[in-house]
XYZ file of C-alpha atoms in Angstrom:
665
model
C 8.242 -204.141 158.594
C 8.189 -200.370 158.008
C 8.900 -198.702 154.668
C 12.191 -197.353 156.046
C 13.393 -200.895 156.734
C 12.219 -202.368 153.434
C 14.839 -202.958 150.747
C 14.254 -203.547 147.069
C 16.774 -205.580 145.110
C 18.488 -204.459 141.948
C 17.261 -206.561 138.969
C 20.868 -206.841 137.808
C 21.815 -210.229 139.241
C 25.503 -209.417 138.813
C 25.259 -206.355 141.049
C 27.679 -206.665 143.997
C 25.497 -204.599 146.337
C 21.893 -205.033 145.137
C 19.970 -203.758 148.195
C 18.339 -200.341 147.825
C 15.993 -198.262 149.935
C 12.368 -198.173 148.858
C 11.673 -195.192 146.609
C 15.010 -195.083 144.775
C 14.812 -195.101 140.987
C 18.338 -196.316 140.231
C 20.490 -198.865 142.000
C 22.887 -196.980 144.265
C 25.706 -199.358 143.301
C 25.381 -200.068 139.547
C 22.766 -197.472 138.491
C 20.505 -200.091 136.923
C 16.876 -198.848 136.876
C 14.932 -200.415 139.734
C 11.695 -202.258 138.964
C 8.615 -201.702 141.110
C 6.349 -204.609 140.180
C 3.010 -204.498 141.953
C 1.068 -207.766 141.930
C -2.547 -208.660 142.619
C -2.799 -211.540 145.101
C -5.805 -213.720 144.270
C -7.337 -216.319 146.545
C -9.140 -216.289 149.874
C -5.890 -216.833 151.773
C -4.484 -213.572 150.402
C -7.094 -211.516 152.243
C -5.780 -212.847 155.545
C -2.399 -211.185 155.076
C -1.692 -207.980 156.956
C -0.117 -204.802 155.532
C 3.675 -204.509 155.916
C 4.171 -208.285 156.068
C 6.976 -209.781 153.998
C 5.718 -213.050 152.499
C 8.278 -215.726 151.660
C 10.988 -213.159 152.415
C 10.154 -211.440 149.141
C 6.637 -210.063 148.675
C 5.814 -206.917 150.639
C 2.107 -206.577 151.456
C 0.803 -203.058 150.835
C -2.830 -204.122 151.191
C -4.055 -207.700 151.642
C -4.234 -208.184 147.864
C -1.651 -205.723 146.490
C 1.906 -206.950 146.948
C 5.266 -205.537 145.856
C 7.892 -207.963 144.584
C 11.105 -206.798 146.279
C 13.248 -209.242 144.258
C 12.016 -208.633 140.683
C 15.173 -209.997 139.076
C 14.462 -213.528 140.351
C 12.036 -216.057 138.939
C 8.710 -216.082 140.805
C 7.800 -219.083 142.927
C 6.355 -221.908 140.830
C 4.964 -225.115 142.391
C 5.498 -228.489 140.673
C 1.873 -228.499 139.529
C -1.026 -226.079 139.502
C -4.728 -226.293 138.569
C -5.658 -226.558 134.912
C -8.285 -223.857 135.383
C -5.465 -221.314 135.608
C -4.529 -222.067 132.008
C -7.132 -219.465 131.061
C -4.633 -216.760 132.033
C -2.083 -218.207 129.614
C -4.452 -218.793 126.715
C -5.818 -215.262 127.103
C -2.352 -213.711 126.934
C -3.234 -212.072 123.562
C -5.848 -210.091 125.541
C -3.198 -208.650 127.861
C -4.464 -205.106 127.303
C -7.473 -206.152 129.369
C -6.557 -209.372 131.199
C -3.814 -209.735 133.854
C -0.994 -212.269 133.499
C -0.210 -215.247 135.700
C 3.048 -214.311 137.457
C 3.665 -216.875 140.190
C 2.382 -218.363 143.432
C 2.655 -217.827 147.165
C 1.660 -219.791 150.236
C -0.506 -218.861 153.172
C 1.907 -220.836 155.334
C 5.524 -219.949 155.919
C 6.703 -223.488 155.141
C 5.364 -223.023 151.598
C 3.786 -226.444 151.286
C 0.425 -225.186 150.045
C 0.561 -222.801 147.095
C -2.896 -221.337 147.529
C -2.283 -217.699 146.505
C -2.059 -216.733 142.850
C 0.043 -213.679 141.973
C -0.985 -211.683 138.904
C 1.231 -209.299 136.929
C 0.044 -206.658 134.449
C -2.783 -206.140 136.918
C -5.117 -203.151 137.142
C -2.715 -201.398 139.539
C -1.135 -197.997 138.954
C 2.530 -197.053 139.352
C 1.929 -196.072 142.969
C 0.521 -199.431 144.005
C -3.203 -198.575 144.013
C -6.002 -200.241 142.102
C -7.314 -198.356 139.125
C -10.860 -197.103 139.765
C -13.768 -199.392 139.070
C -15.895 -198.662 136.037
C -18.827 -198.012 138.352
C -16.909 -195.306 140.246
C -16.186 -193.156 137.200
C -19.124 -194.066 134.968
C -21.327 -191.053 135.889
C -18.582 -188.527 135.023
C -17.329 -190.282 131.875
C -17.948 -188.884 128.395
C -20.614 -190.537 126.270
C -17.984 -191.634 123.737
C -15.869 -193.387 126.334
C -18.933 -195.053 127.849
C -19.812 -196.569 124.475
C -16.160 -197.537 123.929
C -15.997 -199.353 127.282
C -19.151 -201.330 126.484
C -17.722 -202.118 123.042
C -14.618 -203.570 124.678
C -16.682 -205.710 127.061
C -18.678 -207.066 124.142
C -15.448 -207.881 122.272
C -14.146 -209.789 125.299
C -17.237 -211.945 125.693
C -16.384 -214.663 123.173
C -12.690 -215.232 124.038
C -13.482 -215.330 127.750
C -16.511 -217.580 127.252
C -14.339 -220.021 125.271
C -12.000 -220.251 128.270
C -14.845 -220.651 130.769
C -14.262 -217.305 132.513
C -17.024 -215.102 131.067
C -18.239 -214.508 134.639
C -15.281 -212.137 134.977
C -17.132 -209.596 132.812
C -20.236 -209.542 135.005
C -18.810 -208.608 138.397
C -18.831 -204.800 138.665
C -16.024 -204.676 141.224
C -13.850 -206.691 138.850
C -14.179 -204.149 136.024
C -11.445 -201.530 136.298
C -10.627 -198.713 133.895
C -7.430 -196.944 132.958
C -8.220 -194.107 130.615
C -9.654 -195.535 127.402
C -9.315 -199.223 128.265
C -11.236 -201.657 130.448
C -9.095 -203.897 132.645
C -10.074 -206.989 134.624
C -8.783 -207.255 138.158
C -8.669 -211.050 137.891
C -10.425 -213.972 136.211
C -13.350 -215.843 137.741
C -14.136 -219.345 136.544
C -17.688 -220.028 135.411
C -19.508 -222.414 137.735
C -20.699 -225.567 135.941
C -24.174 -226.664 136.974
C -22.855 -230.068 138.050
C -20.065 -228.588 140.177
C -21.482 -227.987 143.619
C -18.157 -227.491 145.399
C -16.093 -224.407 144.551
C -12.501 -225.206 143.693
C -9.549 -223.463 145.270
C -7.717 -220.436 143.875
C -10.425 -218.961 141.643
C -13.413 -217.465 143.418
C -16.916 -218.274 142.195
C -19.495 -215.510 142.087
C -22.204 -216.912 139.836
C -24.185 -220.143 140.331
C -23.679 -221.307 136.733
C -22.046 -220.201 133.480
C -23.620 -216.942 132.330
C -25.654 -216.894 129.146
C -25.425 -214.275 126.434
C -28.878 -213.079 127.459
C -27.687 -212.529 131.030
C -24.684 -210.655 129.734
C -27.020 -208.524 127.641
C -29.032 -207.732 130.764
C -25.822 -206.736 132.536
C -24.770 -204.381 129.730
C -28.276 -202.949 129.483
C -28.043 -201.864 133.125
C -24.946 -199.815 132.294
C -26.689 -198.308 129.280
C -29.593 -197.128 131.397
C -27.163 -195.058 133.485
C -25.187 -193.668 130.560
C -25.001 -190.043 129.481
C -28.310 -188.750 128.127
C -27.073 -188.421 124.554
C -26.328 -192.177 124.287
C -28.540 -193.764 126.958
C -31.533 -194.405 124.702
C -29.518 -195.465 121.626
C -27.495 -197.874 123.787
C -30.619 -199.407 125.251
C -32.093 -199.820 121.783
C -28.949 -201.571 120.543
C -28.520 -203.835 123.588
C -32.142 -204.742 124.270
C -32.262 -207.658 121.751
C -29.474 -209.423 123.678
C -31.739 -209.613 126.726
C -34.354 -211.617 124.898
C -32.203 -213.538 122.408
C -33.923 -211.692 119.564
C -30.674 -210.842 117.830
C -27.317 -212.472 117.289
C -24.193 -211.194 118.927
C -22.858 -210.181 115.497
C -25.826 -207.936 114.712
C -25.582 -206.201 118.097
C -21.837 -205.676 117.591
C -22.552 -204.078 114.189
C -25.091 -201.667 115.639
C -22.892 -200.822 118.615
C -20.007 -200.123 116.234
C -22.211 -197.713 114.299
C -23.060 -195.862 117.510
C -19.411 -195.832 118.591
C -18.262 -194.315 115.301
C -21.079 -191.763 115.331
C -19.831 -190.585 118.718
C -16.124 -190.589 117.864
C -16.522 -188.888 114.486
C -17.954 -185.762 116.101
C -14.610 -184.980 117.704
C -11.976 -183.063 115.737
C -8.869 -185.042 114.828
C -5.434 -183.683 113.930
C -2.597 -186.011 112.973
C 1.085 -185.173 112.639
C 3.795 -187.780 112.239
C 7.508 -188.045 111.690
C 9.982 -190.897 111.371
C 13.701 -191.548 111.453
C 16.105 -194.468 111.319
C 19.660 -194.924 112.548
C 22.250 -197.628 111.982
C 23.405 -197.671 115.613
C 26.844 -197.707 117.145
C 27.856 -201.275 116.323
C 26.284 -202.035 112.939
C 27.659 -200.975 109.558
C 24.396 -201.602 107.718
C 20.864 -200.398 108.406
C 18.346 -203.140 107.595
C 15.347 -201.160 108.871
C 12.847 -199.284 106.712
C 10.035 -196.943 107.659
C 7.272 -194.693 106.386
C 6.986 -191.747 106.110
C 10.466 -190.624 105.143
C 11.272 -186.969 104.452
C 10.493 -187.329 100.703
C 7.188 -188.968 101.649
C 6.300 -186.009 103.858
C 7.200 -183.543 101.126
C 5.139 -185.481 98.610
C 2.214 -185.473 101.008
C 2.479 -181.708 101.430
C 2.780 -181.149 97.682
C -0.148 -183.422 96.773
C -3.277 -182.492 98.740
C -5.100 -185.615 97.516
C -2.368 -187.911 98.815
C -4.017 -189.963 101.578
C -1.076 -191.886 103.004
C 0.301 -188.900 104.942
C -0.573 -188.462 107.755
C -2.765 -191.578 108.047
C -0.179 -194.341 107.538
C 2.907 -195.257 109.578
C 5.158 -198.286 109.032
C 8.296 -199.678 110.646
C 10.053 -202.785 109.297
C 13.137 -204.447 110.775
C 14.864 -206.561 108.130
C 16.447 -209.928 108.817
C 18.739 -211.897 106.566
C 21.945 -209.919 106.546
C 23.623 -207.797 103.885
C 21.592 -207.521 100.653
C 18.807 -209.452 102.383
C 17.160 -207.798 105.347
C 17.503 -204.306 103.920
C 15.830 -205.400 100.697
C 13.005 -207.224 102.476
C 12.171 -204.260 104.699
C 12.267 -201.747 101.834
C 10.181 -204.038 99.630
C 7.598 -204.423 102.384
C 7.242 -200.673 102.849
C 6.976 -199.982 99.098
C 4.376 -202.693 98.525
C 2.272 -201.698 101.528
C 2.266 -198.068 100.414
C 0.835 -199.074 97.054
C -1.789 -201.367 98.507
C -2.910 -199.013 101.275
C -3.141 -196.118 98.836
C -5.459 -198.249 96.696
C -7.477 -199.291 99.730
C -7.894 -195.701 100.937
C -9.146 -194.740 97.495
C -11.763 -197.491 97.605
C -12.835 -196.573 101.138
C -13.263 -192.942 100.133
C -15.794 -193.975 97.495
C -17.982 -195.912 99.927
C -21.317 -194.579 101.071
C -21.702 -197.125 103.882
C -19.297 -197.962 106.690
C -17.038 -200.958 106.181
C -17.061 -203.256 109.202
C -13.930 -203.666 111.332
C -13.860 -207.359 110.392
C -13.795 -206.608 106.672
C -11.120 -203.947 107.085
C -8.942 -206.267 109.134
C -9.317 -208.988 106.516
C -8.199 -206.542 103.820
C -5.148 -205.496 105.831
C -4.252 -209.132 106.457
C -4.549 -209.774 102.733
C -2.206 -206.880 101.965
C 0.333 -208.243 104.439
C 0.154 -211.681 102.817
C 0.830 -210.116 99.421
C 3.999 -208.582 100.862
C 4.951 -211.910 102.397
C 4.638 -213.717 99.072
C 6.605 -211.042 97.217
C 9.547 -211.520 99.576
C 9.118 -215.312 99.498
C 9.258 -215.282 95.698
C 12.427 -213.184 95.833
C 13.955 -215.745 98.193
C 12.969 -218.579 95.871
C 14.383 -216.757 92.858
C 17.751 -216.400 94.563
C 17.723 -219.935 95.940
C 17.800 -218.774 99.549
C 17.097 -221.580 102.034
C 16.600 -221.854 105.792
C 18.427 -219.111 107.715
C 19.627 -217.493 104.486
C 16.090 -216.451 103.572
C 15.579 -212.743 103.924
C 12.572 -211.404 105.778
C 11.329 -208.526 107.866
C 9.216 -207.697 110.867
C 6.329 -205.281 110.466
C 4.369 -202.898 112.610
C 1.894 -200.723 110.749
C -0.646 -198.148 111.899
C -3.483 -196.987 109.659
C -5.813 -194.244 110.832
C -8.717 -194.973 108.523
C -10.763 -191.831 107.732
C -14.146 -193.406 107.053
C -17.073 -191.055 106.654
C -19.985 -191.496 109.063
C -23.609 -190.529 108.562
C -24.965 -188.934 111.728
C -28.519 -189.151 112.992
C -28.866 -185.420 112.253
C -28.409 -186.123 108.551
C -24.941 -184.602 108.424
C -21.829 -186.539 107.461
C -18.643 -186.589 109.548
C -15.342 -186.925 107.695
C -13.400 -189.206 110.035
C -14.545 -192.053 112.289
C -11.293 -191.998 114.327
C -10.549 -195.678 113.693
C -6.950 -196.765 114.238
C -5.816 -200.159 112.929
C -2.551 -201.667 114.173
C -1.019 -204.641 112.340
C 2.134 -206.460 113.364
C 4.295 -209.449 112.531
C 7.475 -210.121 114.507
C 8.767 -208.027 117.397
C 8.518 -204.449 116.157
C 6.079 -202.665 118.452
C 3.377 -200.033 118.802
C 2.786 -198.008 121.984
C 0.022 -195.571 122.928
C 1.388 -192.842 125.209
C -0.307 -190.029 127.123
C 0.971 -187.983 130.087
C -0.668 -190.567 132.367
C 0.227 -193.967 130.909
C 2.131 -195.941 128.302
C 0.289 -198.914 126.777
C 2.005 -201.570 124.681
C -0.564 -202.301 121.959
C 1.159 -205.189 120.183
C 2.262 -208.679 121.136
C 5.696 -209.930 120.071
C 5.817 -212.974 117.813
C 8.633 -214.654 119.714
C 9.304 -217.943 121.483
C 8.460 -216.640 124.969
C 5.045 -215.423 123.836
C 4.373 -218.662 121.960
C 5.081 -220.759 125.067
C 2.618 -218.724 127.125
C -0.151 -218.739 124.511
C 0.133 -222.517 124.188
C -0.138 -222.929 127.967
C 3.349 -224.388 128.345
C 4.979 -221.756 130.516
C 4.479 -218.604 132.532
C 5.918 -215.536 130.821
C 8.650 -214.789 133.380
C 9.663 -218.423 133.236
C 9.712 -218.437 129.423
C 11.962 -215.353 129.391
C 14.762 -217.434 130.907
C 14.904 -219.697 127.848
C 18.039 -219.069 125.780
C 15.836 -218.700 122.685
C 13.150 -216.582 124.381
C 13.526 -213.682 121.950
C 13.708 -215.805 118.808
C 11.099 -214.802 116.236
C 8.289 -217.232 115.444
C 6.961 -215.109 112.559
C 8.416 -212.717 109.999
C 7.385 -211.606 106.538
C 8.958 -213.555 103.708
C 10.415 -216.522 105.533
C 7.497 -218.885 104.834
C 4.489 -219.077 102.542
C 1.535 -216.847 103.425
C -0.642 -219.806 104.401
C 1.525 -220.167 107.525
C 1.443 -216.463 108.365
C -0.790 -215.199 111.186
C -0.588 -211.392 111.249
C -2.258 -209.659 114.180
C -4.603 -206.780 113.323
C -6.374 -204.774 116.023
C -8.830 -201.885 115.950
C -8.780 -198.950 118.379
C -10.597 -195.627 118.587
C -8.653 -192.365 118.899
C -10.664 -190.534 121.562
C -7.974 -188.694 123.528
C -4.791 -186.745 122.872
C -1.824 -189.045 122.693
C 1.295 -190.236 120.920
C 1.381 -193.385 118.828
C 4.929 -194.735 118.791
C 6.020 -197.367 116.276
C 9.548 -198.714 116.647
C 11.922 -201.558 115.951
C 13.440 -203.536 118.803
C 16.510 -201.326 118.713
C 14.453 -198.943 120.853
C 12.075 -201.267 122.686
C 14.649 -203.815 123.941
C 15.366 -204.011 127.678
C 12.181 -202.172 128.641
C 13.638 -198.873 127.479
C 10.346 -197.290 126.440
C 8.604 -198.363 129.648
C 11.327 -196.575 131.613
C 11.624 -193.415 129.520
C 8.196 -192.593 128.048
C 7.244 -190.114 130.765
C 10.122 -187.814 129.749
C 8.623 -187.276 126.287
C 4.846 -187.570 126.577
C 3.866 -184.313 128.227
C 6.496 -182.078 126.542
C 5.374 -183.175 123.069
C 1.657 -183.122 123.846
C 1.960 -179.652 125.397
C 3.934 -178.280 122.458
C 7.127 -177.782 124.459
C 9.062 -180.353 122.429
C 8.760 -180.760 118.649
C 8.136 -184.129 117.062
C 11.480 -183.958 115.294
C 13.294 -183.303 118.571
C 11.406 -186.113 120.294
C 12.171 -188.599 117.503
C 15.858 -187.701 117.585
C 15.919 -187.952 121.368
C 14.454 -191.468 121.166
C 17.057 -192.466 118.570
C 19.808 -191.099 120.816
C 18.341 -192.945 123.796
C 18.353 -196.206 121.855
C 21.950 -195.702 120.762
C 22.981 -194.993 124.329
C 21.360 -198.093 125.833
C 20.703 -200.502 122.916
C 23.309 -199.327 120.410
C 24.043 -202.853 119.219
C 21.122 -202.713 116.765
C 19.515 -200.488 114.140
C 16.735 -198.264 115.433
C 13.699 -196.963 113.583
C 11.018 -194.727 115.054
C 7.790 -193.254 113.732
C 5.938 -190.943 116.111
C 2.349 -189.887 115.402
C 0.760 -187.083 117.408
C -3.015 -187.566 117.624
C -5.014 -184.625 118.913
C -8.780 -184.499 119.482
C -8.913 -181.431 121.720
C -9.013 -177.786 120.606
C -6.981 -176.481 117.679
C -3.278 -176.615 118.319
C -0.318 -175.705 116.144
C 2.385 -178.280 116.604
C 6.034 -177.659 115.777
C 6.603 -181.013 114.167
C 8.888 -181.055 111.131
C 12.205 -179.426 110.294
C 13.361 -180.479 106.784
C 16.916 -179.321 107.500
C 17.233 -181.915 110.246
C 16.675 -184.887 107.958
C 19.707 -186.973 107.053
C 18.202 -188.689 104.003
C 16.229 -185.740 102.647
C 17.480 -186.097 99.091
C 17.515 -189.834 98.529
C 14.752 -191.509 100.467
C 16.698 -194.777 100.741
C 19.022 -195.681 103.608
C 22.305 -193.829 103.294
C 24.270 -197.029 103.872
C 22.372 -199.229 101.401
C 24.799 -200.942 99.061
C 24.634 -200.501 95.291
C 23.905 -204.223 94.932
C 20.938 -203.908 97.263
C 19.658 -200.852 95.403
C 19.836 -202.801 92.158
C 18.120 -205.792 93.730
C 15.282 -203.680 95.080
C 14.870 -200.911 92.508
C 16.358 -202.376 89.351
C 19.350 -201.083 87.386
C 18.450 -197.439 86.866
C 20.153 -194.121 86.509
C 21.930 -193.045 89.677
C 19.912 -189.849 89.745
C 16.675 -191.790 89.838
C 15.091 -191.827 93.290
C 12.935 -194.536 94.877
C 9.882 -192.431 94.098
C 10.390 -193.109 90.382
C 12.562 -196.202 90.149
C 10.849 -199.388 89.022
C 11.228 -202.100 91.679
C 12.053 -204.961 89.320
C 14.663 -207.537 90.325
C 17.678 -207.848 88.013
C 19.351 -210.699 89.848
C 17.835 -213.238 87.498
C 16.152 -213.223 84.062
C 13.698 -215.866 85.185
C 10.137 -214.516 84.949
C 8.384 -215.874 88.004
C 5.416 -214.969 90.116
C 7.390 -212.300 91.943
C 8.012 -210.279 88.782
C 4.429 -210.653 87.595
C 2.870 -209.530 90.848
C 5.311 -206.711 91.514
C 4.868 -205.405 87.970
C 1.130 -205.345 88.496
C 1.607 -203.398 91.686
C 3.615 -200.686 89.930
C 1.606 -200.491 86.702
C -1.704 -200.262 88.518
C -0.653 -198.091 91.451
C -2.137 -194.970 89.899
C -5.453 -196.701 89.273
C -6.103 -197.353 92.941
C -6.468 -201.146 92.677
C -2.923 -202.470 93.064
C -3.414 -204.292 96.321
C -6.663 -205.960 95.271
C -5.325 -207.147 91.920
C -2.057 -208.410 93.372
C -3.906 -210.397 95.941
C -6.377 -211.707 93.367
C -3.459 -213.144 91.393
C -1.935 -214.835 94.421
C -5.092 -216.117 96.034
C -8.083 -216.184 93.648
C -10.293 -218.241 95.940
C -9.659 -216.062 98.983
C -10.109 -212.924 96.871
C -13.467 -214.121 95.604
C -14.648 -214.844 99.158
C -13.724 -211.333 100.226
C -15.277 -209.824 97.106
C -18.610 -211.429 97.903
C -18.551 -209.772 101.326
C -17.776 -206.280 100.022
C -20.566 -203.697 99.745
C -21.918 -203.438 96.205
C -20.193 -200.128 95.284
C -16.785 -201.528 96.247
C -17.521 -204.828 94.526
C -18.436 -203.052 91.328
C -15.297 -200.936 91.485
C -13.033 -203.975 91.261
C -11.127 -204.381 87.986
C -12.646 -206.486 85.186
C -9.691 -208.854 85.263
C -10.348 -209.927 88.827
C -11.392 -213.562 89.392
C -15.123 -214.224 89.108
C -17.350 -217.196 89.712
């Protein structure tokens, strides 16, 4: 079948005339955006297919192993049963930035009685249907920083893949693909048990037995020996112990992290960010909250020592209805600001680098404090079940740790970017070449995949697919599992945080290209881009509130960005949502003078006179905010045992800086 004869179906199943010529972007009949989903066909039978074949009347073969789904609106083919070894794809769904997803199955025979071809979505295939280059192809021309970053990612993937019995996937050079900053696996290869002499179907076997950590160290060492001169010897020094089992994986990871941050910190880094929120066309109340608002930006400009701007960005989408969701989201933002400000102060005083693990633990602790504050408010008001207020969260913290270089100098910023999320608010990394979803939704569809119960496309057809499985404030913190990830800013790009008012229906995936290059080239201001995204959301997803925070990260030469126009802001004088009710303001900020703004109002609940844990903890947060220890003290009150465990792991200077009233042995 030639390209001129091939038709691609509109994903809108209600479309009366869904057939469209290949290459069209919109359905000619209903103008629904067409989806070009390129799949990787895994299995020996796939290689026997010829280009331009149409398999099962649906999958168009571009190359023997790259197929285009011409009916993307339909469920993929799923046999009654499939091998347990493929569960690794489902359990590794949280690693979707690097690992492809199990999409469906195909047969090498037209009667479809033998489902011996595995189809993988989110594969290492570009928008034109070509494989991304292998790491080996581009390694010689890659910067030293990116080389170290790629090896860091491989080392991070070792344990989760080894636990699923697919660590072999990391040791096949042709399987390692790269797309800009990230390493991607073409497919998964099952490790060969020593007792298993016969290879099973579907997953190819390349190694005679499960690889050891020492063998993996040897594999990484080979890459290090071919790295750029400036890092070749340091990499070999760091990785050599893995080859002889002289060091633990943890110690090698620590040393590699030091080398990674030494490389990244030598780049310049400029950050500019701007946020906005809109009620939408159908809602009368905005339950979202975000940081930074216009008053936050002005405060950051007026106070040079203020660390939150431009390093912190937050978006919260409240749930719980009038005088519920709006309070939860605002409370979350206010509490996180206090805790992160305290944390940044402590980090600034450190002489040694804090490990990513310790930083992620601290951010998780801060999120649990927020969760318990909202939970206590719910308990105070007697809210039960679906009446309990809560909020989603997506937060980005660019942590400016200082790094000692081998030359003896000290760099001011290690370029670390931490992303934390609970619920379905999202973070995207966008450049002129790609748009990467960095977060994973906490919803029913994702839960079913992670537990190995369903393929993602199948789970999306559940009536409750989008139902949240986590939110801040709905349950006690012991049941909360926030996701915190660490990235390195090593290229120019846009970090987009948003509520689902913008991300629903794949809107960002369809529209990102219209904004990336204009903003990054200085042709479109941040304020104009943020407003354009709000308008886009209202046009296509206007049934919900929309909040957006856009952070421009620049590591190239100096560049003056037109980013902020104070006259454009709608809430420039208040700082709280324009449609927040007086009852909600009182609930969140306390009964204060109308002229008092959120920057000065005391966030003490006046709904009840009962003095409970919520009041105690929140009072501590406010009273101690200026001292730089609010987050640590609040957490110490809520979780003394957990606080003490973390305290023991802190470097001595940070440990000594903790307040005298903190729990001790």
